[in-house]
Tab-separated table of C-alpha atoms and ligand atoms in Angstrom:
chain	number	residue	atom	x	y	z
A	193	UNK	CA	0.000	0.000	0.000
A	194	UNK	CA	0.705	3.763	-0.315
A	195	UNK	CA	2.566	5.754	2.311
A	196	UNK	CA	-0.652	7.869	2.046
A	197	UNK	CA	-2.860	5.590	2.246
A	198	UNK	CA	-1.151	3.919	5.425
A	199	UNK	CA	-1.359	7.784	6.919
A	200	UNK	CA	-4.665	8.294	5.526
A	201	UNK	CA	-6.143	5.054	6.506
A	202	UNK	CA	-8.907	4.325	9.209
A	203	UNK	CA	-8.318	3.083	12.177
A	204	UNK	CA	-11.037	0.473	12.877
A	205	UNK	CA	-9.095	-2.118	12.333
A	206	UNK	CA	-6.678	-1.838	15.142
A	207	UNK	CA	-9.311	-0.923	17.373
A	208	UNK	CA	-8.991	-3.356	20.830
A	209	UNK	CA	-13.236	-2.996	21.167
A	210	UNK	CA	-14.609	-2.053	24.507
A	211	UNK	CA	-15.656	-5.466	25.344
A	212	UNK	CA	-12.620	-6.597	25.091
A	213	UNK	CA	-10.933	-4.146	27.418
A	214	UNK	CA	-10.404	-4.694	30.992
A	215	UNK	CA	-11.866	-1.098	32.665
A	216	UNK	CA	-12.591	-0.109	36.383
A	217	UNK	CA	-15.491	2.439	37.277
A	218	UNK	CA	-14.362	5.952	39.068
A	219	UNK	CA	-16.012	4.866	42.353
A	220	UNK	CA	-14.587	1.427	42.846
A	221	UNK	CA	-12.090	1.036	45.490
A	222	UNK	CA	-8.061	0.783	44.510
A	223	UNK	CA	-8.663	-2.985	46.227
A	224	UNK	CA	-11.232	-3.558	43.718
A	225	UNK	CA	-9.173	-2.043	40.543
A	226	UNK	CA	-5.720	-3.985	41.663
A	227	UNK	CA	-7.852	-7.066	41.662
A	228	UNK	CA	-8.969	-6.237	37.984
A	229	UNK	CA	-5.579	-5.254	37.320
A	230	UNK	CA	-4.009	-8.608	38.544
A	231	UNK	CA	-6.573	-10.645	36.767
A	232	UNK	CA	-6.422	-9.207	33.848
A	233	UNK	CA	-2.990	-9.167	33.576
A	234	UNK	CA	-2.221	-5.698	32.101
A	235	UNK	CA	-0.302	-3.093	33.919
A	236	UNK	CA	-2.566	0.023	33.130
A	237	UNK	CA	-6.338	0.348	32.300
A	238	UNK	CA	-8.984	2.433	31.226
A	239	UNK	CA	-11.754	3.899	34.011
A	240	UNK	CA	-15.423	4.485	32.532
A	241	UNK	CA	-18.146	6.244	33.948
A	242	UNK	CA	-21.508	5.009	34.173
A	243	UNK	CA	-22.170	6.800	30.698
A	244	UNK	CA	-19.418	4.447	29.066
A	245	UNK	CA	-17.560	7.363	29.345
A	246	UNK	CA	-13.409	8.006	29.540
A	247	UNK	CA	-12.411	9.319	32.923
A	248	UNK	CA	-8.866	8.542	33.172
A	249	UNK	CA	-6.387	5.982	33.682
A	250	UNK	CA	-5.574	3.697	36.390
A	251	UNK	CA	-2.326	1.637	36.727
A	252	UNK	CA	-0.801	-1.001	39.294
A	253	UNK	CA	1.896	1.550	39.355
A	254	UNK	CA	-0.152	4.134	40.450
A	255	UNK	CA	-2.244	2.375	43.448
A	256	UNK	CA	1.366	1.236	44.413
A	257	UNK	CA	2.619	4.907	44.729
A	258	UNK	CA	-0.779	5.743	46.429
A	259	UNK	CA	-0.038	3.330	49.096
A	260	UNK	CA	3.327	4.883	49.696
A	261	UNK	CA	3.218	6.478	52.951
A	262	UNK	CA	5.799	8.597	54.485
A	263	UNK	CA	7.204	5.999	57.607
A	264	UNK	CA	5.679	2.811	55.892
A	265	UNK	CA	3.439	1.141	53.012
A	266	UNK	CA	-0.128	1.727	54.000
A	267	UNK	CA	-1.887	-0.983	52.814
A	268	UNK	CA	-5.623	-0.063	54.224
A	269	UNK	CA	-5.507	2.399	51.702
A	270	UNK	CA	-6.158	0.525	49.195
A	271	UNK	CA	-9.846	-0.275	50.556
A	272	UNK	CA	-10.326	3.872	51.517
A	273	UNK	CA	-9.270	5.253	48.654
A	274	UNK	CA	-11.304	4.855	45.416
A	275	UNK	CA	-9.742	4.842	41.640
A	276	UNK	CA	-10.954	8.096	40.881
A	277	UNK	CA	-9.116	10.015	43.912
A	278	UNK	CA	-5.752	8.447	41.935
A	279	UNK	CA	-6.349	7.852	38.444
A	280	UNK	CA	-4.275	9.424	35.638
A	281	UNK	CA	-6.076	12.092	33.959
A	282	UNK	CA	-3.805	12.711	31.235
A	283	UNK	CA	-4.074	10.279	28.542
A	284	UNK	CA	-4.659	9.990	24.764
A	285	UNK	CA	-7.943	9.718	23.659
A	286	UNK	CA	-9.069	10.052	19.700
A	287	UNK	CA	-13.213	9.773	17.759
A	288	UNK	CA	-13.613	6.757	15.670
A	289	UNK	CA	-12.460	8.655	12.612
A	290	UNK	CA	-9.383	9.796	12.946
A	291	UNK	CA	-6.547	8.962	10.352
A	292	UNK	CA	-3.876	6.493	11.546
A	293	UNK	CA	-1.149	9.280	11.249
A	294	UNK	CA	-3.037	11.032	14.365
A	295	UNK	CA	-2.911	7.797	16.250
A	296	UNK	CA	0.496	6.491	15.328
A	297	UNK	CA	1.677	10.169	16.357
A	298	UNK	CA	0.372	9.639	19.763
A	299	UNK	CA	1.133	6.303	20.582
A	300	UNK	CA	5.047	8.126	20.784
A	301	UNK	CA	4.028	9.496	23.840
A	302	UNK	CA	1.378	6.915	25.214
A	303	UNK	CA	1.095	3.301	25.716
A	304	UNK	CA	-2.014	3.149	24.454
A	305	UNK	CA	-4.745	5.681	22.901
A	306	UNK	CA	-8.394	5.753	23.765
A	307	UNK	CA	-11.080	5.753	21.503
A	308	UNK	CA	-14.479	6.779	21.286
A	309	UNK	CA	-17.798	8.012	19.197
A	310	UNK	CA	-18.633	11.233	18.725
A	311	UNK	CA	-21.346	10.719	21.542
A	312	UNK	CA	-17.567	10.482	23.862
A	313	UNK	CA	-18.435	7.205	24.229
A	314	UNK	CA	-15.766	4.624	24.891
A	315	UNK	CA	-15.290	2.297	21.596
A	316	UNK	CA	-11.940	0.671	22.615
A	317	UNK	CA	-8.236	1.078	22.484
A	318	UNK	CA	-5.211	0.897	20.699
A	319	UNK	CA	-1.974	-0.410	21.996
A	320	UNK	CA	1.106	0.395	20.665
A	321	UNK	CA	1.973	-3.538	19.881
A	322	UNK	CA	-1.106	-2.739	17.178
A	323	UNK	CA	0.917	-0.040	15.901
A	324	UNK	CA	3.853	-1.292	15.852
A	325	UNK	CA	2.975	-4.679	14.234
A	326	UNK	CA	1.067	-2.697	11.341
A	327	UNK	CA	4.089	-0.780	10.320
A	328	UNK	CA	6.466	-4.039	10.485
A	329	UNK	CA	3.834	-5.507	8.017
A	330	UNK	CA	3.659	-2.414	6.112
A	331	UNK	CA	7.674	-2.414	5.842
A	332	UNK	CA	8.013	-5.544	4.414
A	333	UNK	CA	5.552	-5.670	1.702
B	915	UNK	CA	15.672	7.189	3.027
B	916	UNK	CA	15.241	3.861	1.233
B	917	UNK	CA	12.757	1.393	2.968
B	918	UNK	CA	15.731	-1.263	3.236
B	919	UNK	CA	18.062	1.332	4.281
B	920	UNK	CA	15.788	1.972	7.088
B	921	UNK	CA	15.249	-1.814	8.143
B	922	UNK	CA	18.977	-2.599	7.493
B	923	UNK	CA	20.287	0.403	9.086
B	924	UNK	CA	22.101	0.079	12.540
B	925	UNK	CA	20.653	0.817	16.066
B	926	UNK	CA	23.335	3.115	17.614
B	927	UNK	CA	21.084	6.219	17.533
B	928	UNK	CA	18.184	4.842	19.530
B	929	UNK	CA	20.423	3.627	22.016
B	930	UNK	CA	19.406	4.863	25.666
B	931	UNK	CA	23.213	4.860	27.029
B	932	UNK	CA	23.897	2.169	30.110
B	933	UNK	CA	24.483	5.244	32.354
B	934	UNK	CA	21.146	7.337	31.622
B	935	UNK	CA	18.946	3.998	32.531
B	936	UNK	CA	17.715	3.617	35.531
B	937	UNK	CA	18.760	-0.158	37.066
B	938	UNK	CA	18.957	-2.378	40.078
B	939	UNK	CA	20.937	-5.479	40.949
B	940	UNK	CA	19.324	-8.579	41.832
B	941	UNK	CA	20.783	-8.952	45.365
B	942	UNK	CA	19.330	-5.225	46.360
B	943	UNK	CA	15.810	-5.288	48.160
B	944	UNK	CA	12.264	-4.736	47.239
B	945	UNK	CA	12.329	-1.848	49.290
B	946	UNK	CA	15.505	-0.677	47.393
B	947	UNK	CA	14.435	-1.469	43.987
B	948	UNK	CA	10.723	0.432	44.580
B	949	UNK	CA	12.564	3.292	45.667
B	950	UNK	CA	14.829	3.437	42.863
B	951	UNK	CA	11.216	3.026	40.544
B	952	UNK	CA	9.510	5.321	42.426
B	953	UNK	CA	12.409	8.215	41.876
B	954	UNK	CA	13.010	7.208	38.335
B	955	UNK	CA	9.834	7.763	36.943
B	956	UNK	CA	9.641	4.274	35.213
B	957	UNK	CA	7.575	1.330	35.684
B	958	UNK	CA	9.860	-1.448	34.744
B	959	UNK	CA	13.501	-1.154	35.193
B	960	UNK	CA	16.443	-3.478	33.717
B	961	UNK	CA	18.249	-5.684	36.471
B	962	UNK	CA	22.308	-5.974	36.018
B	963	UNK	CA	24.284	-8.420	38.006
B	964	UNK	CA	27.783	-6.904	39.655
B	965	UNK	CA	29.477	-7.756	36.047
B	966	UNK	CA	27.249	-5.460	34.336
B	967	UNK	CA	25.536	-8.017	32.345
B	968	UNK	CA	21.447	-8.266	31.962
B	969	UNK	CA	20.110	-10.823	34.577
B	970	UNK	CA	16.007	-9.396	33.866
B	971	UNK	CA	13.421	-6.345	34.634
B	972	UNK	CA	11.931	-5.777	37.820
B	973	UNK	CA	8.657	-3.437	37.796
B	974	UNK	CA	6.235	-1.782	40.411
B	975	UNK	CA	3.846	-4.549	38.865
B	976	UNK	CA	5.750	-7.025	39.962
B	977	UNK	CA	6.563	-5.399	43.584
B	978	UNK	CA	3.056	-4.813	43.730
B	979	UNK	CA	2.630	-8.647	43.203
B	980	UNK	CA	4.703	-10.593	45.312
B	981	UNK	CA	3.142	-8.375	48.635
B	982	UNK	CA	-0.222	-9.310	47.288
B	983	UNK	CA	-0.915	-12.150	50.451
B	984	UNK	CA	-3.794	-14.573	50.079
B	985	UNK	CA	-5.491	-12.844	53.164
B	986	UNK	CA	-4.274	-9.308	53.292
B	987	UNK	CA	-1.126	-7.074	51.538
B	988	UNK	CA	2.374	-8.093	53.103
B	989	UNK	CA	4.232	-4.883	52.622
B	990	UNK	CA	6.853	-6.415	55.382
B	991	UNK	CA	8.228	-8.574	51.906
B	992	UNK	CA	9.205	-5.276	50.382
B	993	UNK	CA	12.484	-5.626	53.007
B	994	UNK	CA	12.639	-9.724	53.468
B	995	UNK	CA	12.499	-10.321	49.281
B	996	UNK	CA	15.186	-9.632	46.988
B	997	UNK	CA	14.715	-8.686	43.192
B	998	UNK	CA	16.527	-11.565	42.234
B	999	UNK	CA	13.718	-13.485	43.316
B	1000	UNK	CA	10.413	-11.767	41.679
B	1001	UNK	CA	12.210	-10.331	38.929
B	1002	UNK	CA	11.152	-10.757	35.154
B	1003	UNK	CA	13.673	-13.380	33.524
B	1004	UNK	CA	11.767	-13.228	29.965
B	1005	UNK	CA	12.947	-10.267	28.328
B	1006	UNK	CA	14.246	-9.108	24.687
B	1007	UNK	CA	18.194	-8.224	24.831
B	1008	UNK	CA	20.165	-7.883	20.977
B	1009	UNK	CA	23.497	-7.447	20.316
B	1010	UNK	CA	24.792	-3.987	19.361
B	1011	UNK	CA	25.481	-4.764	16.098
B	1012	UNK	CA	21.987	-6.003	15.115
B	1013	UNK	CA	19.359	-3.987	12.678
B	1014	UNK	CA	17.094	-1.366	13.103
B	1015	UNK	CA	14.453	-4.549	11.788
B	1016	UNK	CA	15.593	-7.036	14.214
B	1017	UNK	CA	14.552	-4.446	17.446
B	1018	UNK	CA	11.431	-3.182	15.523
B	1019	UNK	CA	9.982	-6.696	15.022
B	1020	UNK	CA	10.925	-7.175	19.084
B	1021	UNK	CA	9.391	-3.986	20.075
B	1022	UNK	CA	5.622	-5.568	19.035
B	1023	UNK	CA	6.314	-7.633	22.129
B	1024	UNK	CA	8.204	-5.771	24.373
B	1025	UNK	CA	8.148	-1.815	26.193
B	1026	UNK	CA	11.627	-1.732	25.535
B	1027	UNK	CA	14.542	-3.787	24.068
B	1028	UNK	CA	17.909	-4.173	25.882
B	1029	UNK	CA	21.141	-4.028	24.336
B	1030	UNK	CA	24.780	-6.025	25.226
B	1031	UNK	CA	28.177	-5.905	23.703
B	1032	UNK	CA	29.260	-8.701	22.283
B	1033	UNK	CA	30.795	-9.532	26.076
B	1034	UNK	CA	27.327	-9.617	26.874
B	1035	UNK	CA	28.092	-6.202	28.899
B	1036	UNK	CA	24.855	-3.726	29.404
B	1037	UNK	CA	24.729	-1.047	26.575
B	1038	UNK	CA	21.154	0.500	26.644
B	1039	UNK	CA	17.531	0.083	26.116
B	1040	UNK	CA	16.115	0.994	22.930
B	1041	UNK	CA	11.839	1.795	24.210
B	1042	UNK	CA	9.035	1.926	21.759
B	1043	UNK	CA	8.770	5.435	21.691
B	1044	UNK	CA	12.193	6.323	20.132
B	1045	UNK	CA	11.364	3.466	17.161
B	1046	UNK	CA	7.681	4.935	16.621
B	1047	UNK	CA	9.796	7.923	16.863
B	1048	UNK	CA	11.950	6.992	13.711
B	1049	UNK	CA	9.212	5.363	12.197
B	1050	UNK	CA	7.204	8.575	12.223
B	1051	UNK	CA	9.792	10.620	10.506
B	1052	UNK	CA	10.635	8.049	8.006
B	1053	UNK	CA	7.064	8.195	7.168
B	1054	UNK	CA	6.894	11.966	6.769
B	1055	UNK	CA	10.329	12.559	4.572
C	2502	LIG	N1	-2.070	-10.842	27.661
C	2502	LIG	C1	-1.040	-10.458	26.850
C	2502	LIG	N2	-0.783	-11.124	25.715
C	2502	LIG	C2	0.238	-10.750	24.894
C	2502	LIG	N3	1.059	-9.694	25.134
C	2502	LIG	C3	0.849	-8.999	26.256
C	2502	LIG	C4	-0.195	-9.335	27.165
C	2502	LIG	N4	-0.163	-8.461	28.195
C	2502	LIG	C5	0.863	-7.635	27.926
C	2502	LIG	N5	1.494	-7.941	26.764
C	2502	LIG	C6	2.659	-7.272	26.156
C	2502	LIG	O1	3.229	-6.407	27.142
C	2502	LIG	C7	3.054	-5.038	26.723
C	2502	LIG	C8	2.799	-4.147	27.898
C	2502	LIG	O2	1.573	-4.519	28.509
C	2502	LIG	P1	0.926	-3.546	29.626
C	2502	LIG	O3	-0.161	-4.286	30.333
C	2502	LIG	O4	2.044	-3.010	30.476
C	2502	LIG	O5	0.373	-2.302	28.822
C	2502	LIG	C9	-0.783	-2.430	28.016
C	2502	LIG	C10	-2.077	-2.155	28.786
C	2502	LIG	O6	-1.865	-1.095	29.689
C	2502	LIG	C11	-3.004	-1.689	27.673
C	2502	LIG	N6	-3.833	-2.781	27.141
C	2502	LIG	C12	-3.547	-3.592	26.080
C	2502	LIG	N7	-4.556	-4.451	25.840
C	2502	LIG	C13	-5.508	-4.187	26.782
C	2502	LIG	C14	-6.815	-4.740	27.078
C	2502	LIG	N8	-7.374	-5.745	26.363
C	2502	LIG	N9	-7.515	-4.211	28.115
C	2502	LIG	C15	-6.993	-3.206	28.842
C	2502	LIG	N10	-5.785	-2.633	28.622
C	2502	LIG	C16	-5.048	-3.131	27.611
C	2502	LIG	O7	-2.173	-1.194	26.622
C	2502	LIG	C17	-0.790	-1.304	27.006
C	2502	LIG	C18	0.090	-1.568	25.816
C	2502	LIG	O8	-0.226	-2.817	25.256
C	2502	LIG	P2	0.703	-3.443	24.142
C	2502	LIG	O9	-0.041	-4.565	23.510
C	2502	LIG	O10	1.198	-2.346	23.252
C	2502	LIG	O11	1.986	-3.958	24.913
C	2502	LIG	C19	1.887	-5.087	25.743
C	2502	LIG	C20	2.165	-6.394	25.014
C	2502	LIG	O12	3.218	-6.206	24.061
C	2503	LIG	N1	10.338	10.752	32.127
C	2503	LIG	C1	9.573	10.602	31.015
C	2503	LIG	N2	9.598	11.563	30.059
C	2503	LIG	C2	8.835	11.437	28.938
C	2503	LIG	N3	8.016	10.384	28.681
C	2503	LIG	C3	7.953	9.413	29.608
C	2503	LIG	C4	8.711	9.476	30.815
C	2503	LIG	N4	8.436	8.378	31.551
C	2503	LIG	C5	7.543	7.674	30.819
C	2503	LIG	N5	7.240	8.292	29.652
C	2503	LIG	C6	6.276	7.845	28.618
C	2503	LIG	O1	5.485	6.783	29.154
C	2503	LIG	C7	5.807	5.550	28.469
C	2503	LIG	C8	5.796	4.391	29.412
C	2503	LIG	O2	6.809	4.551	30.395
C	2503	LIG	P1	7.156	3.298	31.353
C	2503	LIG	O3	8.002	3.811	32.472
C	2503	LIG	O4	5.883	2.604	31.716
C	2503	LIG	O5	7.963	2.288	30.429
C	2503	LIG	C9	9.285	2.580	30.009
C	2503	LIG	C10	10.353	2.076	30.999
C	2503	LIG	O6	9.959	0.816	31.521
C	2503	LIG	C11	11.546	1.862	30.079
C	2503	LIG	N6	12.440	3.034	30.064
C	2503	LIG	C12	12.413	4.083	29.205
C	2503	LIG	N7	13.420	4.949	29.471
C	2503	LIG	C13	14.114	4.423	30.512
C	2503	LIG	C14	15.287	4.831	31.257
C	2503	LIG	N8	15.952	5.961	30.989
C	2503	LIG	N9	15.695	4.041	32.281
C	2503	LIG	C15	15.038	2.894	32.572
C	2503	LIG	N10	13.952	2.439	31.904
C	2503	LIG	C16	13.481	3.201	30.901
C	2503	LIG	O7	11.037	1.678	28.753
C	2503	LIG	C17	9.597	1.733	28.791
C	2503	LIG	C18	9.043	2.314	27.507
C	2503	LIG	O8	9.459	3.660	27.400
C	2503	LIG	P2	8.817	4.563	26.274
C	2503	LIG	O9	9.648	5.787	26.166
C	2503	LIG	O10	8.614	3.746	25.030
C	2503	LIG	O11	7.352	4.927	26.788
C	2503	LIG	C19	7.199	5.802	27.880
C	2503	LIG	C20	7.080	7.260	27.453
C	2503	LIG	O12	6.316	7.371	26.255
């Protein structure tokens, strides 16, 4: 394919679809969202509102640091605080119809990059090992 | 540049250097090794041995881990386990001499790639961002 057309293209494609993407709500507790985390085995997930709406990020890294108390770890924290008290609000988040050149340009800075409709509802993600894998396939055609 | 130039070319640029990565050894402590995470910024962190060779990654995902108990969190481990035992043995490490392919075709799978001389010593990581990086210039010359 074109070097336009891989710019130009849609991203559907290399969408991970919301069902398929572990998520916490902004009200659980950070007990609840490590247990999530730990289950699902990824490091750092997306937090959705009861609209199905993007509220931030939460990671295993972050309810570690949030446990991190001055003279000792402070593990009763974890069932106090809630996920959206710690959760990352900066991250990367695109509508369904954006190029791949927007999304590839992100993913330089971010892990992964939200997506959603125009209604701001969440429609998935896309990792960078999406990314990555599509250009590999792209270089060696 | 020329598509095979690109894949051929060498990986000496996207080198991280050995002494601007942030690293543990495996005989230094939880407690250590969070610490070190904590005031690096990173979530995953190569682990060299005393001879400066690549012995595996430790992350606050893994800390967080191994003081999940079955009953309640056991942040006494953080002093009592070393990172030699919880850390990551599976990781990607190249030689220095390899090709800008080789690491892009590793960095589907992994955050970052490490790199060794050919005495197996510690040279640098290469992370995803600095090959989408390239990638996204090549792709805009
Ligand atoms: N179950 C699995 N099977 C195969 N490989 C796995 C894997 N879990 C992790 N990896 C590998 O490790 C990388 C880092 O995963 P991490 O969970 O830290 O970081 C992930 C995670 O935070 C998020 N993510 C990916 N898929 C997700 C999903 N289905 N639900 C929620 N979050 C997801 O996007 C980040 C980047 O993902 P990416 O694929 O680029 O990069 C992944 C992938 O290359
Ligand atoms: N201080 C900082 N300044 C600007 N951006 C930052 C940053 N810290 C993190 N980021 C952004 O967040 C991504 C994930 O960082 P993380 O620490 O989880 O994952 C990192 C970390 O585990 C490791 N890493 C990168 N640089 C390192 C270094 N100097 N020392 C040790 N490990 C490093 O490689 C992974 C992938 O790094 P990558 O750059 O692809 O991806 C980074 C980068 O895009």
């Amino acid at each position: 394919i074109q070097e336009t057309d891989l710019l130009a293209g849609g991203i559907d494609t290399f969408i991970i679809p919301a069902d398929q993407v572990a998520h916490v709500q902004p009200d659980n507790s950070l007990e609840h969202a490590l247990l999530v985390l730990v289950k699902s085995g990824y490091t750092a997930i997306p937090v959705l509102g009861m609209d199905s709406c993007l509220r931030g990020i939460i990671s295993k890294a972050k309810i570690l640091d949030s446990i991190l108390g001055v003279e000792r770890m402070e593990p009763e924290k974890l069932s106090s605080l809630t996920v959206e008290e710690v959760m990352e609000r900066d991250f990367s988040a695109v509508k369904a119809d954006v190029v791949f050149e927007k999304v590839m340009s992100l993913s330089i800075q971010y892990p992964f990059v939200c997506v959603e409709n125009h209604d701001g509802q969440f429609k998935g993600i896309i990792p960078r090992s999406k990314i990555l894998a599509h250009l590999n396939g792209y270089l060696h055609e």
